[in-house]
XYZ file of N, CA, C and O in Angstrom:
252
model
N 0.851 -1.182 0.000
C 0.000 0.000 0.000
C 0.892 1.240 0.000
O 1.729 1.469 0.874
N 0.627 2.075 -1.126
C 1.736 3.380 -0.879
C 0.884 4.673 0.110
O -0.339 4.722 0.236
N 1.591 5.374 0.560
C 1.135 6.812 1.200
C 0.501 7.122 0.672
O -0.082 7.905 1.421
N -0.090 7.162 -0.442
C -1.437 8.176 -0.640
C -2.942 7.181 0.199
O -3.922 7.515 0.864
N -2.416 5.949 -0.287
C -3.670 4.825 0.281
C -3.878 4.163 1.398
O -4.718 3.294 1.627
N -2.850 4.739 2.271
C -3.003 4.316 3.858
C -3.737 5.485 4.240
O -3.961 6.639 3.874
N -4.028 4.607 5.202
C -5.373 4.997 6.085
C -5.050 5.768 7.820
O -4.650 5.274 8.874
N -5.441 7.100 7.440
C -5.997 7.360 8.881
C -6.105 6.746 9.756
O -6.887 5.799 9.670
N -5.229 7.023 11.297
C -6.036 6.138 12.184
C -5.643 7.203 13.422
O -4.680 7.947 13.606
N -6.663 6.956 14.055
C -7.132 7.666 15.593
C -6.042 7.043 16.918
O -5.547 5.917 16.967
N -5.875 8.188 17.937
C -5.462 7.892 18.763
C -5.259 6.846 19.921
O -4.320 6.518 20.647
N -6.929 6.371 19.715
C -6.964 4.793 20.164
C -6.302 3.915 19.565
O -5.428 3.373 20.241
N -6.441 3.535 18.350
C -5.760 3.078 17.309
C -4.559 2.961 17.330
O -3.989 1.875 17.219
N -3.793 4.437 17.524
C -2.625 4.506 17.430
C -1.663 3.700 19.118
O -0.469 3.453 19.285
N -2.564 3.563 19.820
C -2.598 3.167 21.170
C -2.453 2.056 20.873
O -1.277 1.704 20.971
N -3.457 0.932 20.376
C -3.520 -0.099 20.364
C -2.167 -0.666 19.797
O -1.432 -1.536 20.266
N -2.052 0.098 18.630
C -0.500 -0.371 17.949
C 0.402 -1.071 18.443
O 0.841 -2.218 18.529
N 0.623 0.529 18.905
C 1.720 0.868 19.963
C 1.830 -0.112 21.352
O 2.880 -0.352 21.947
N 0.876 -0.467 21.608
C 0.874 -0.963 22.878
C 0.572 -0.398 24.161
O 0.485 -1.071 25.188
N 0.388 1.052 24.083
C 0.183 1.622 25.195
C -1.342 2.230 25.398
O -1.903 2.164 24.304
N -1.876 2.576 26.008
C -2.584 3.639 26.646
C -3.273 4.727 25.896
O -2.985 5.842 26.331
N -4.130 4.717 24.857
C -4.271 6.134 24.517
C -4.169 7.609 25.502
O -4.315 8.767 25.109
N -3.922 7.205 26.653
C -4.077 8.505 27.749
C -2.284 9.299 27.000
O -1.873 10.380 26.578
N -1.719 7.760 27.265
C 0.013 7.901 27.044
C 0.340 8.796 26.104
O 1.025 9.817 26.153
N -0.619 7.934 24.698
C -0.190 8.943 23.800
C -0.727 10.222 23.776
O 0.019 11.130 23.411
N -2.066 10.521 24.145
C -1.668 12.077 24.640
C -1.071 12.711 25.275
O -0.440 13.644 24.778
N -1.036 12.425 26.751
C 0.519 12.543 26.928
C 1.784 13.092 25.944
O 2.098 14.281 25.902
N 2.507 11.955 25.104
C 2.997 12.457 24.149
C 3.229 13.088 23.389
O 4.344 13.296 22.910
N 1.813 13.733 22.975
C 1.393 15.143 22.301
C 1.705 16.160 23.174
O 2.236 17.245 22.936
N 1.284 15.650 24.296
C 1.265 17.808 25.105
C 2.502 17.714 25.459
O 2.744 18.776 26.034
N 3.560 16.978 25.454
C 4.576 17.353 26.361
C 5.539 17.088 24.971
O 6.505 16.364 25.214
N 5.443 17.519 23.664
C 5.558 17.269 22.435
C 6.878 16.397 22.731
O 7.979 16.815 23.091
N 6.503 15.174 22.501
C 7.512 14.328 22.027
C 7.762 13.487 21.244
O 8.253 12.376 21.448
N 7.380 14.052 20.117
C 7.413 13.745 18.449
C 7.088 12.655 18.188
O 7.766 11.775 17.656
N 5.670 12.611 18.655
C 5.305 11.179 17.900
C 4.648 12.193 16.643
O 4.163 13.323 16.695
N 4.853 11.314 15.594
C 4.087 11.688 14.708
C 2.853 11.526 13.934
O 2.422 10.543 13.330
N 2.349 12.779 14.092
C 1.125 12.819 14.285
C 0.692 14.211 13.601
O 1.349 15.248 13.683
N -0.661 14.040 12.836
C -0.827 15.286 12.506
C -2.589 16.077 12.736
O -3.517 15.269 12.701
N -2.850 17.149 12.891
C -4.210 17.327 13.666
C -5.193 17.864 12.592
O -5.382 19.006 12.173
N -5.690 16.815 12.321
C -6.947 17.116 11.009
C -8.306 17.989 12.177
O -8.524 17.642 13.338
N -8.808 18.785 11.660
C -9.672 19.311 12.414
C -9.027 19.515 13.917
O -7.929 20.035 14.109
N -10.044 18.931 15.123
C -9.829 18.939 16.215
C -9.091 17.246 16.685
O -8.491 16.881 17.697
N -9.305 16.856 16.000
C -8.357 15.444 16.040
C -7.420 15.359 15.748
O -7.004 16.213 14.965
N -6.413 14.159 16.246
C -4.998 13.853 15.956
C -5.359 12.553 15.233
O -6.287 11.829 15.595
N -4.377 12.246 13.941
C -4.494 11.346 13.304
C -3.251 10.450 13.047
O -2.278 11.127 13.380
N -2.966 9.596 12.737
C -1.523 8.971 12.886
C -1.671 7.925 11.422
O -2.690 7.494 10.883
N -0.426 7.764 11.111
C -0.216 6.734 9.865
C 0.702 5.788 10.096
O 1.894 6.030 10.286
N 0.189 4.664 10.091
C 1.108 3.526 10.219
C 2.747 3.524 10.645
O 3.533 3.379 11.581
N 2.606 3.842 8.998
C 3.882 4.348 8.334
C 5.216 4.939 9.491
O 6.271 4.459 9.905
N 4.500 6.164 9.685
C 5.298 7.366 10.002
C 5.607 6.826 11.604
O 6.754 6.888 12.047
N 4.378 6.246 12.498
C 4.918 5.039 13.530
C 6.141 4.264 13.530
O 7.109 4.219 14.290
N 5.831 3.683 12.489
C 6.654 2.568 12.653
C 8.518 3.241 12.256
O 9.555 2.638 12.536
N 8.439 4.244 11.745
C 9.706 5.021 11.793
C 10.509 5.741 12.962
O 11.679 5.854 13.326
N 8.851 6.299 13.471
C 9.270 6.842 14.868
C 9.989 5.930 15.400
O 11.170 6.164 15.657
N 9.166 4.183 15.786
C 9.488 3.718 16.263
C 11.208 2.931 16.397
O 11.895 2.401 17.271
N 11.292 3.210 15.202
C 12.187 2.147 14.168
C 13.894 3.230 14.464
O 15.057 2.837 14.554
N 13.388 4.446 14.529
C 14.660 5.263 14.832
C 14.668 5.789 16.613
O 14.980 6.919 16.987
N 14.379 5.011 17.224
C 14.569 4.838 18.447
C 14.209 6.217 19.090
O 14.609 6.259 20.253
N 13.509 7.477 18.642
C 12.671 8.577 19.611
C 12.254 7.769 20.141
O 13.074 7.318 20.941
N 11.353 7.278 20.151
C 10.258 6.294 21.097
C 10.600 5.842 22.393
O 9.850 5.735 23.364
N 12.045 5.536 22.295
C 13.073 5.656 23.762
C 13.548 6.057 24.571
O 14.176 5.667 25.555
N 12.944 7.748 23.744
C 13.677 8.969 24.823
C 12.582 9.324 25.643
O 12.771 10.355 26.289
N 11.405 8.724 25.815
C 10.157 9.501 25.891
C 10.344 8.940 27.665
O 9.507 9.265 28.507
């Protein structure tokens, strides 16, 4: 699937992934620690993708 055709996914979502807490990952947001993420409307939205990079280049460790 390329970037134009992945899919949106919500903070729960992005929780579930991840493994943690959606509380966590807000968290993450206010105390900006670059998860990436971007805010369509009043929501935060997350892409697979851009996760699994975060994850993959070890930010995710400093948190």
């Amino acid at each position: 699937m390329n970037d134009n055709q992945e899919k949106w996914i919500s903070i729960d979502e992005a929780a579930e992934y991840l493994g943690v807490k959606p509380g966590t990952v807000r968290g993450w947001l206010r105390k900006g620690k670059g998860v990436p993420a971007h805010k369509i409307g009043k929501q935060w939205k997350f892409k697979l993708s851009e996760l699994d990079v975060w994850v993959k280049s070890g930010k995710s460790a400093d948190i």
